[in-house]
């Protein structure tokens, strides 16, 4: 009888736990209608009222084991940022932008493609596998979190009234999509609400900030004449006639043009 009573208590405890999890305000999706449109919040990962929060969020389809497989060599002895990059930092950073559509736009396949495209850029920009390591460059993403041998301080006095260089600060490349120059640190800092102009070192000290700055760059149009990389990838951008004639179309190629076109486009096969 004692064993039976114990079993009943265990079952009751599990039921109570299940109900508690079910009603946890941090995990329940809330829905309302605003101006005829359905909007949702979805706990910590999508905590603003948004149409995108009604969709699956990134942790619904992208798990830590996949992150570990994609960036499996980032903590090897030859990597330069051992112990820095991790799945949790990426998800915490992404959570700020999921209500804006990052990884939450379109159907499941489209959402997965955007996250893959973003991390593809991150991997290529932080790889130490070009010509030196086994497995090829794609296996060595997130090897770096900073430029190893900066040739200059990247301070441009042209921006001294908007983004003046802080005394002693160095604006060399840092981050998941590396930031260079004082004006870019200033703009990214404004975007993620962190004082990166006076403290650019934050980007190489905190992986969440590094990912945040990169996702902000992905989501934000930098030039008035260009869409954001996000908009170009998910199809929100409509090419002009000139774009079409120049073979610029929505997709991954357009995101390369937007993110670092001045370094790659029009320079032959590099």
PDB file of C-alpha atoms in Angstrom:
ATOM      1  CA  UNK A   1       0.000   0.000   0.000  1.00  0.00           C
ATOM      2  CA  UNK A   2       2.855   2.365   0.871  1.00  0.00           C
ATOM      3  CA  UNK A   3       4.435   1.782  -2.533  1.00  0.00           C
ATOM      4  CA  UNK A   4       1.087   2.430  -4.252  1.00  0.00           C
ATOM      5  CA  UNK A   5       0.588   5.677  -2.293  1.00  0.00           C
ATOM      6  CA  UNK A   6       4.126   6.703  -3.196  1.00  0.00           C
ATOM      7  CA  UNK A   7       3.410   6.063  -6.862  1.00  0.00           C
ATOM      8  CA  UNK A   8       0.247   8.166  -6.746  1.00  0.00           C
ATOM      9  CA  UNK A   9       2.193  11.024  -5.121  1.00  0.00           C
ATOM     10  CA  UNK A  10       4.844  10.858  -7.846  1.00  0.00           C
ATOM     11  CA  UNK A  11       2.147  10.974 -10.559  1.00  0.00           C
ATOM     12  CA  UNK A  12       0.466  13.933  -8.847  1.00  0.00           C
ATOM     13  CA  UNK A  13       3.809  15.735  -8.579  1.00  0.00           C
ATOM     14  CA  UNK A  14       4.437  15.214 -12.297  1.00  0.00           C
ATOM     15  CA  UNK A  15       0.971  16.513 -13.158  1.00  0.00           C
ATOM     16  CA  UNK A  16       1.544  19.627 -11.022  1.00  0.00           C
ATOM     17  CA  UNK A  17       4.934  20.154 -12.678  1.00  0.00           C
ATOM     18  CA  UNK A  18       3.409  19.783 -16.144  1.00  0.00           C
ATOM     19  CA  UNK A  19       0.690  22.306 -15.318  1.00  0.00           C
ATOM     20  CA  UNK A  20       3.273  24.705 -13.919  1.00  0.00           C
ATOM     21  CA  UNK A  21       5.378  24.484 -17.078  1.00  0.00           C
ATOM     22  CA  UNK A  22       2.273  24.826 -19.235  1.00  0.00           C
ATOM     23  CA  UNK A  23       1.262  28.025 -17.433  1.00  0.00           C
ATOM     24  CA  UNK A  24       4.776  29.481 -17.125  1.00  0.00           C
ATOM     25  CA  UNK A  25       4.435  33.093 -18.344  1.00  0.00           C
ATOM     26  CA  UNK A  26       7.940  32.869 -19.803  1.00  0.00           C
ATOM     27  CA  UNK A  27       6.990  30.100 -22.221  1.00  0.00           C
ATOM     28  CA  UNK A  28       3.333  30.682 -23.136  1.00  0.00           C
ATOM     29  CA  UNK A  29       2.527  32.298 -26.480  1.00  0.00           C
ATOM     30  CA  UNK A  30       0.103  35.200 -26.043  1.00  0.00           C
ATOM     31  CA  UNK A  31      -2.024  36.344 -28.960  1.00  0.00           C
ATOM     32  CA  UNK A  32      -4.038  39.474 -29.673  1.00  0.00           C
ATOM     33  CA  UNK A  33      -5.359  41.373 -32.686  1.00  0.00           C
ATOM     34  CA  UNK A  34      -4.115  44.871 -33.501  1.00  0.00           C
ATOM     35  CA  UNK A  35      -5.714  46.737 -36.422  1.00  0.00           C
ATOM     36  CA  UNK A  36      -7.012  43.482 -37.824  1.00  0.00           C
ATOM     37  CA  UNK A  37      -3.664  41.694 -37.639  1.00  0.00           C
ATOM     38  CA  UNK A  38      -2.688  38.875 -35.307  1.00  0.00           C
ATOM     39  CA  UNK A  39       0.350  39.625 -33.163  1.00  0.00           C
ATOM     40  CA  UNK A  40       1.995  37.506 -30.478  1.00  0.00           C
ATOM     41  CA  UNK A  41       4.588  37.417 -27.746  1.00  0.00           C
ATOM     42  CA  UNK A  42       6.412  34.212 -26.970  1.00  0.00           C
ATOM     43  CA  UNK A  43       8.361  34.452 -23.749  1.00  0.00           C
ATOM     44  CA  UNK A  44      11.960  35.622 -23.480  1.00  0.00           C
ATOM     45  CA  UNK A  45      12.860  34.630 -27.051  1.00  0.00           C
ATOM     46  CA  UNK A  46      10.223  36.791 -28.712  1.00  0.00           C
ATOM     47  CA  UNK A  47       9.090  39.213 -26.014  1.00  0.00           C
ATOM     48  CA  UNK A  48       7.591  42.025 -28.108  1.00  0.00           C
ATOM     49  CA  UNK A  49       4.135  42.083 -29.673  1.00  0.00           C
ATOM     50  CA  UNK A  50       4.881  41.153 -33.267  1.00  0.00           C
ATOM     51  CA  UNK A  51       3.431  39.148 -36.148  1.00  0.00           C
ATOM     52  CA  UNK A  52       6.756  37.311 -36.342  1.00  0.00           C
ATOM     53  CA  UNK A  53       6.428  36.063 -32.764  1.00  0.00           C
ATOM     54  CA  UNK A  54       3.389  34.048 -33.894  1.00  0.00           C
ATOM     55  CA  UNK A  55       5.776  31.853 -35.913  1.00  0.00           C
ATOM     56  CA  UNK A  56       8.296  29.261 -34.779  1.00  0.00           C
ATOM     57  CA  UNK A  57      11.286  30.871 -33.120  1.00  0.00           C
ATOM     58  CA  UNK A  58      14.904  29.920 -33.757  1.00  0.00           C
ATOM     59  CA  UNK A  59      15.224  27.422 -30.904  1.00  0.00           C
ATOM     60  CA  UNK A  60      12.243  25.520 -32.343  1.00  0.00           C
ATOM     61  CA  UNK A  61      14.328  24.428 -35.331  1.00  0.00           C
ATOM     62  CA  UNK A  62      17.977  25.190 -34.523  1.00  0.00           C
ATOM     63  CA  UNK A  63      19.556  23.271 -31.661  1.00  0.00           C
ATOM     64  CA  UNK A  64      22.866  23.395 -29.834  1.00  0.00           C
ATOM     65  CA  UNK A  65      24.116  20.168 -31.459  1.00  0.00           C
ATOM     66  CA  UNK A  66      23.753  21.773 -34.905  1.00  0.00           C
ATOM     67  CA  UNK A  67      25.722  24.829 -33.792  1.00  0.00           C
ATOM     68  CA  UNK A  68      28.415  22.513 -32.424  1.00  0.00           C
ATOM     69  CA  UNK A  69      28.560  20.564 -35.704  1.00  0.00           C
ATOM     70  CA  UNK A  70      28.794  23.699 -37.844  1.00  0.00           C
ATOM     71  CA  UNK A  71      31.543  25.275 -35.766  1.00  0.00           C
ATOM     72  CA  UNK A  72      33.196  22.116 -34.481  1.00  0.00           C
ATOM     73  CA  UNK A  73      36.773  23.420 -34.715  1.00  0.00           C
ATOM     74  CA  UNK A  74      36.283  26.766 -33.022  1.00  0.00           C
ATOM     75  CA  UNK A  75      37.779  25.563 -29.721  1.00  0.00           C
ATOM     76  CA  UNK A  76      40.687  23.540 -31.093  1.00  0.00           C
ATOM     77  CA  UNK A  77      44.190  24.497 -29.885  1.00  0.00           C
ATOM     78  CA  UNK A  78      45.013  26.374 -33.093  1.00  0.00           C
ATOM     79  CA  UNK A  79      41.889  28.575 -32.916  1.00  0.00           C
ATOM     80  CA  UNK A  80      42.368  32.148 -31.744  1.00  0.00           C
ATOM     81  CA  UNK A  81      39.139  32.618 -29.783  1.00  0.00           C
ATOM     82  CA  UNK A  82      38.991  29.396 -27.758  1.00  0.00           C
ATOM     83  CA  UNK A  83      36.056  29.350 -25.340  1.00  0.00           C
ATOM     84  CA  UNK A  84      34.569  32.601 -26.646  1.00  0.00           C
ATOM     85  CA  UNK A  85      31.755  31.704 -29.060  1.00  0.00           C
ATOM     86  CA  UNK A  86      28.784  29.604 -27.910  1.00  0.00           C
ATOM     87  CA  UNK A  87      25.219  28.720 -28.878  1.00  0.00           C
ATOM     88  CA  UNK A  88      23.633  30.492 -25.905  1.00  0.00           C
ATOM     89  CA  UNK A  89      25.267  33.813 -26.808  1.00  0.00           C
ATOM     90  CA  UNK A  90      23.931  33.543 -30.360  1.00  0.00           C
ATOM     91  CA  UNK A  91      20.391  32.753 -29.186  1.00  0.00           C
ATOM     92  CA  UNK A  92      20.383  35.575 -26.604  1.00  0.00           C
ATOM     93  CA  UNK A  93      21.509  38.012 -29.289  1.00  0.00           C
ATOM     94  CA  UNK A  94      19.037  36.664 -31.872  1.00  0.00           C
ATOM     95  CA  UNK A  95      16.152  36.984 -29.400  1.00  0.00           C
ATOM     96  CA  UNK A  96      16.396  40.770 -29.669  1.00  0.00           C
ATOM     97  CA  UNK A  97      15.739  40.619 -33.413  1.00  0.00           C
ATOM     98  CA  UNK A  98      13.286  37.745 -33.779  1.00  0.00           C
ATOM     99  CA  UNK A  99      10.333  40.129 -33.202  1.00  0.00           C
ATOM    100  CA  UNK A 100      11.659  42.064 -36.219  1.00  0.00           C
ATOM    101  CA  UNK A 101      11.713  38.951 -38.406  1.00  0.00           C
ATOM    102  CA  UNK A 102      15.231  37.567 -37.969  1.00  0.00           C
ATOM    103  CA  UNK A 103      14.837  33.810 -38.351  1.00  0.00           C
ATOM    104  CA  UNK A 104      11.063  34.187 -37.948  1.00  0.00           C
ATOM    105  CA  UNK A 105      10.070  35.315 -41.467  1.00  0.00           C
ATOM    106  CA  UNK A 106       8.235  32.937 -43.811  1.00  0.00           C
ATOM    107  CA  UNK A 107       7.766  29.194 -43.537  1.00  0.00           C
ATOM    108  CA  UNK A 108      10.084  26.876 -41.634  1.00  0.00           C
ATOM    109  CA  UNK A 109      12.401  26.285 -44.595  1.00  0.00           C
ATOM    110  CA  UNK A 110      12.705  30.014 -45.269  1.00  0.00           C
ATOM    111  CA  UNK A 111      13.458  30.707 -41.620  1.00  0.00           C
ATOM    112  CA  UNK A 112      16.134  28.001 -41.556  1.00  0.00           C
ATOM    113  CA  UNK A 113      17.686  29.377 -44.738  1.00  0.00           C
ATOM    114  CA  UNK A 114      18.029  32.843 -43.243  1.00  0.00           C
ATOM    115  CA  UNK A 115      19.766  31.597 -40.107  1.00  0.00           C
ATOM    116  CA  UNK A 116      22.023  29.413 -42.284  1.00  0.00           C
ATOM    117  CA  UNK A 117      22.811  32.370 -44.567  1.00  0.00           C
ATOM    118  CA  UNK A 118      23.668  34.637 -41.644  1.00  0.00           C
ATOM    119  CA  UNK A 119      25.872  32.001 -39.998  1.00  0.00           C
ATOM    120  CA  UNK A 120      27.427  31.257 -43.390  1.00  0.00           C
ATOM    121  CA  UNK A 121      28.635  34.856 -43.519  1.00  0.00           C
ATOM    122  CA  UNK A 122      29.788  34.657 -39.908  1.00  0.00           C
ATOM    123  CA  UNK A 123      31.706  31.458 -40.598  1.00  0.00           C
ATOM    124  CA  UNK A 124      33.447  32.841 -43.671  1.00  0.00           C
ATOM    125  CA  UNK A 125      34.406  36.110 -41.965  1.00  0.00           C
ATOM    126  CA  UNK A 126      35.822  34.460 -38.831  1.00  0.00           C
ATOM    127  CA  UNK A 127      37.469  31.387 -40.378  1.00  0.00           C
ATOM    128  CA  UNK A 128      41.147  30.586 -39.892  1.00  0.00           C
ATOM    129  CA  UNK A 129      40.987  27.645 -42.307  1.00  0.00           C
ATOM    130  CA  UNK A 130      41.929  29.358 -45.560  1.00  0.00           C
ATOM    131  CA  UNK A 131      44.753  27.288 -47.003  1.00  0.00           C
ATOM    132  CA  UNK A 132      46.233  26.281 -43.663  1.00  0.00           C
ATOM    133  CA  UNK A 133      43.953  23.826 -41.886  1.00  0.00           C
ATOM    134  CA  UNK A 134      42.403  20.449 -42.609  1.00  0.00           C
ATOM    135  CA  UNK A 135      38.728  20.344 -43.447  1.00  0.00           C
ATOM    136  CA  UNK A 136      38.730  23.529 -45.527  1.00  0.00           C
ATOM    137  CA  UNK A 137      37.609  27.030 -44.557  1.00  0.00           C
ATOM    138  CA  UNK A 138      33.983  26.091 -43.897  1.00  0.00           C
ATOM    139  CA  UNK A 139      34.993  23.872 -40.988  1.00  0.00           C
ATOM    140  CA  UNK A 140      36.846  26.656 -39.188  1.00  0.00           C
ATOM    141  CA  UNK A 141      34.226  29.347 -38.647  1.00  0.00           C
ATOM    142  CA  UNK A 142      34.302  31.314 -35.373  1.00  0.00           C
ATOM    143  CA  UNK A 143      38.042  30.762 -35.092  1.00  0.00           C
ATOM    144  CA  UNK A 144      38.647  34.504 -34.623  1.00  0.00           C
ATOM    145  CA  UNK A 145      36.853  37.209 -32.655  1.00  0.00           C
ATOM    146  CA  UNK A 146      39.285  40.002 -33.583  1.00  0.00           C
ATOM    147  CA  UNK A 147      41.765  41.107 -36.223  1.00  0.00           C
ATOM    148  CA  UNK A 148      45.075  39.568 -35.195  1.00  0.00           C
ATOM    149  CA  UNK A 149      47.585  42.016 -36.722  1.00  0.00           C
ATOM    150  CA  UNK A 150      45.878  45.375 -37.260  1.00  0.00           C
ATOM    151  CA  UNK A 151      47.815  47.656 -39.557  1.00  0.00           C
ATOM    152  CA  UNK A 152      46.188  50.829 -38.235  1.00  0.00           C
ATOM    153  CA  UNK A 153      43.864  52.160 -35.529  1.00  0.00           C
ATOM    154  CA  UNK A 154      40.987  52.765 -38.009  1.00  0.00           C
ATOM    155  CA  UNK A 155      40.211  56.246 -36.683  1.00  0.00           C
ATOM    156  CA  UNK A 156      38.633  58.539 -39.291  1.00  0.00           C
ATOM    157  CA  UNK A 157      38.588  62.197 -38.224  1.00  0.00           C
ATOM    158  CA  UNK A 158      35.969  62.980 -40.851  1.00  0.00           C
ATOM    159  CA  UNK A 159      33.421  61.736 -38.291  1.00  0.00           C
ATOM    160  CA  UNK A 160      34.831  63.712 -35.341  1.00  0.00           C
ATOM    161  CA  UNK A 161      31.515  65.514 -34.780  1.00  0.00           C
ATOM    162  CA  UNK A 162      29.298  62.434 -34.936  1.00  0.00           C
ATOM    163  CA  UNK A 163      31.502  59.520 -33.890  1.00  0.00           C
ATOM    164  CA  UNK A 164      34.747  60.983 -32.506  1.00  0.00           C
ATOM    165  CA  UNK A 165      37.516  58.522 -31.724  1.00  0.00           C
ATOM    166  CA  UNK A 166      37.889  57.901 -28.000  1.00  0.00           C
ATOM    167  CA  UNK A 167      41.355  58.452 -26.523  1.00  0.00           C
ATOM    168  CA  UNK A 168      43.310  55.211 -26.590  1.00  0.00           C
ATOM    169  CA  UNK A 169      40.590  53.256 -28.410  1.00  0.00           C
ATOM    170  CA  UNK A 170      41.499  51.019 -31.334  1.00  0.00           C
ATOM    171  CA  UNK A 171      38.827  50.391 -33.970  1.00  0.00           C
ATOM    172  CA  UNK A 172      40.308  47.334 -35.669  1.00  0.00           C
ATOM    173  CA  UNK A 173      38.109  44.454 -36.794  1.00  0.00           C
ATOM    174  CA  UNK A 174      36.185  42.632 -34.104  1.00  0.00           C
ATOM    175  CA  UNK A 175      33.092  40.456 -33.901  1.00  0.00           C
ATOM    176  CA  UNK A 176      31.065  37.870 -35.791  1.00  0.00           C
ATOM    177  CA  UNK A 177      30.745  40.133 -38.848  1.00  0.00           C
ATOM    178  CA  UNK A 178      33.861  42.181 -38.070  1.00  0.00           C
ATOM    179  CA  UNK A 179      33.369  45.886 -37.387  1.00  0.00           C
ATOM    180  CA  UNK A 180      36.043  48.341 -38.542  1.00  0.00           C
ATOM    181  CA  UNK A 181      36.409  52.126 -38.062  1.00  0.00           C
ATOM    182  CA  UNK A 182      35.064  54.451 -35.388  1.00  0.00           C
ATOM    183  CA  UNK A 183      31.922  55.422 -37.304  1.00  0.00           C
ATOM    184  CA  UNK A 184      30.875  51.788 -37.686  1.00  0.00           C
ATOM    185  CA  UNK A 185      31.451  51.086 -33.986  1.00  0.00           C
ATOM    186  CA  UNK A 186      29.451  54.209 -33.174  1.00  0.00           C
ATOM    187  CA  UNK A 187      26.539  53.256 -35.413  1.00  0.00           C
ATOM    188  CA  UNK A 188      26.489  49.646 -34.186  1.00  0.00           C
ATOM    189  CA  UNK A 189      26.642  50.858 -30.586  1.00  0.00           C
ATOM    190  CA  UNK A 190      23.646  53.119 -31.185  1.00  0.00           C
ATOM    191  CA  UNK A 191      21.825  50.181 -32.743  1.00  0.00           C
ATOM    192  CA  UNK A 192      22.363  47.703 -29.907  1.00  0.00           C
ATOM    193  CA  UNK A 193      22.413  50.340 -27.129  1.00  0.00           C
ATOM    194  CA  UNK A 194      25.987  49.707 -26.008  1.00  0.00           C
ATOM    195  CA  UNK A 195      28.814  52.266 -25.858  1.00  0.00           C
ATOM    196  CA  UNK A 196      30.978  50.663 -28.511  1.00  0.00           C
ATOM    197  CA  UNK A 197      32.455  53.982 -29.610  1.00  0.00           C
ATOM    198  CA  UNK A 198      34.210  54.482 -26.277  1.00  0.00           C
ATOM    199  CA  UNK A 199      34.563  50.769 -25.587  1.00  0.00           C
ATOM    200  CA  UNK A 200      35.102  48.876 -28.858  1.00  0.00           C
ATOM    201  CA  UNK A 201      36.771  46.146 -26.800  1.00  0.00           C
ATOM    202  CA  UNK A 202      33.320  45.024 -25.618  1.00  0.00           C
ATOM    203  CA  UNK A 203      32.904  43.256 -28.962  1.00  0.00           C
ATOM    204  CA  UNK A 204      35.849  40.944 -28.310  1.00  0.00           C
ATOM    205  CA  UNK A 205      35.023  40.505 -24.623  1.00  0.00           C
ATOM    206  CA  UNK A 206      31.360  39.495 -24.840  1.00  0.00           C
ATOM    207  CA  UNK A 207      30.079  36.982 -27.403  1.00  0.00           C
ATOM    208  CA  UNK A 208      26.449  38.097 -27.028  1.00  0.00           C
ATOM    209  CA  UNK A 209      27.418  41.684 -27.886  1.00  0.00           C
ATOM    210  CA  UNK A 210      29.500  40.405 -30.803  1.00  0.00           C
ATOM    211  CA  UNK A 211      26.549  38.450 -32.203  1.00  0.00           C
ATOM    212  CA  UNK A 212      24.142  41.334 -31.465  1.00  0.00           C
ATOM    213  CA  UNK A 213      26.251  43.770 -33.451  1.00  0.00           C
ATOM    214  CA  UNK A 214      26.419  41.290 -36.352  1.00  0.00           C
ATOM    215  CA  UNK A 215      22.660  40.659 -36.396  1.00  0.00           C
ATOM    216  CA  UNK A 216      22.027  44.416 -36.162  1.00  0.00           C
ATOM    217  CA  UNK A 217      24.228  44.804 -39.248  1.00  0.00           C
ATOM    218  CA  UNK A 218      22.261  42.046 -41.014  1.00  0.00           C
ATOM    219  CA  UNK A 219      18.907  43.632 -40.153  1.00  0.00           C
ATOM    220  CA  UNK A 220      19.774  47.309 -40.768  1.00  0.00           C
ATOM    221  CA  UNK A 221      20.109  49.209 -44.064  1.00  0.00           C
ATOM    222  CA  UNK A 222      23.449  51.008 -43.840  1.00  0.00           C
ATOM    223  CA  UNK A 223      23.114  53.083 -47.006  1.00  0.00           C
ATOM    224  CA  UNK A 224      19.940  54.877 -48.038  1.00  0.00           C
ATOM    225  CA  UNK A 225      20.119  53.356 -51.512  1.00  0.00           C
ATOM    226  CA  UNK A 226      20.353  49.780 -50.212  1.00  0.00           C
ATOM    227  CA  UNK A 227      18.038  47.360 -48.403  1.00  0.00           C
ATOM    228  CA  UNK A 228      19.201  45.462 -45.344  1.00  0.00           C
ATOM    229  CA  UNK A 229      20.770  42.056 -45.914  1.00  0.00           C
ATOM    230  CA  UNK A 230      17.701  40.587 -44.178  1.00  0.00           C
ATOM    231  CA  UNK A 231      15.278  42.298 -46.557  1.00  0.00           C
ATOM    232  CA  UNK A 232      17.322  41.290 -49.595  1.00  0.00           C
ATOM    233  CA  UNK A 233      17.409  37.682 -48.453  1.00  0.00           C
ATOM    234  CA  UNK A 234      13.780  37.150 -47.406  1.00  0.00           C
ATOM    235  CA  UNK A 235      12.350  38.907 -50.463  1.00  0.00           C
ATOM    236  CA  UNK A 236      11.188  42.195 -48.905  1.00  0.00           C
ATOM    237  CA  UNK A 237      13.447  44.081 -51.303  1.00  0.00           C
ATOM    238  CA  UNK A 238      12.132  44.749 -54.809  1.00  0.00           C
ATOM    239  CA  UNK A 239      14.984  45.235 -57.313  1.00  0.00           C
ATOM    240  CA  UNK A 240      14.888  48.316 -59.542  1.00  0.00           C
ATOM    241  CA  UNK A 241      15.248  48.048 -63.312  1.00  0.00           C
ATOM    242  CA  UNK A 242      18.910  48.958 -62.905  1.00  0.00           C
ATOM    243  CA  UNK A 243      19.335  46.199 -60.314  1.00  0.00           C
ATOM    244  CA  UNK A 244      17.767  43.679 -62.667  1.00  0.00           C
ATOM    245  CA  UNK A 245      19.985  44.763 -65.566  1.00  0.00           C
ATOM    246  CA  UNK A 246      23.002  44.408 -63.265  1.00  0.00           C
ATOM    247  CA  UNK A 247      21.786  40.917 -62.269  1.00  0.00           C
ATOM    248  CA  UNK A 248      21.179  41.900 -58.658  1.00  0.00           C
ATOM    249  CA  UNK A 249      18.359  39.732 -57.358  1.00  0.00           C
ATOM    250  CA  UNK A 250      17.027  38.850 -53.886  1.00  0.00           C
ATOM    251  CA  UNK A 251      19.071  36.092 -52.258  1.00  0.00           C
ATOM    252  CA  UNK A 252      22.472  35.247 -50.840  1.00  0.00           C
ATOM    253  CA  UNK A 253      24.483  37.070 -53.519  1.00  0.00           C
ATOM    254  CA  UNK A 254      22.739  40.339 -52.713  1.00  0.00           C
ATOM    255  CA  UNK A 255      23.633  39.963 -49.035  1.00  0.00           C
ATOM    256  CA  UNK A 256      27.327  39.707 -49.977  1.00  0.00           C
ATOM    257  CA  UNK A 257      26.986  42.897 -51.999  1.00  0.00           C
ATOM    258  CA  UNK A 258      25.370  44.697 -49.054  1.00  0.00           C
ATOM    259  CA  UNK A 259      27.626  43.445 -46.252  1.00  0.00           C
ATOM    260  CA  UNK A 260      31.031  43.838 -47.890  1.00  0.00           C
ATOM    261  CA  UNK A 261      30.512  44.578 -51.558  1.00  0.00           C
ATOM    262  CA  UNK A 262      33.252  47.187 -51.656  1.00  0.00           C
ATOM    263  CA  UNK A 263      35.770  44.478 -50.681  1.00  0.00           C
ATOM    264  CA  UNK A 264      34.519  41.730 -52.999  1.00  0.00           C
ATOM    265  CA  UNK A 265      32.392  42.989 -55.893  1.00  0.00           C
ATOM    266  CA  UNK A 266      33.941  44.031 -59.192  1.00  0.00           C
ATOM    267  CA  UNK A 267      37.335  42.595 -58.311  1.00  0.00           C
ATOM    268  CA  UNK A 268      37.293  39.446 -60.377  1.00  0.00           C
ATOM    269  CA  UNK A 269      37.369  35.950 -58.925  1.00  0.00           C
ATOM    270  CA  UNK A 270      38.722  36.332 -55.400  1.00  0.00           C
TER     271      UNK A 270
END
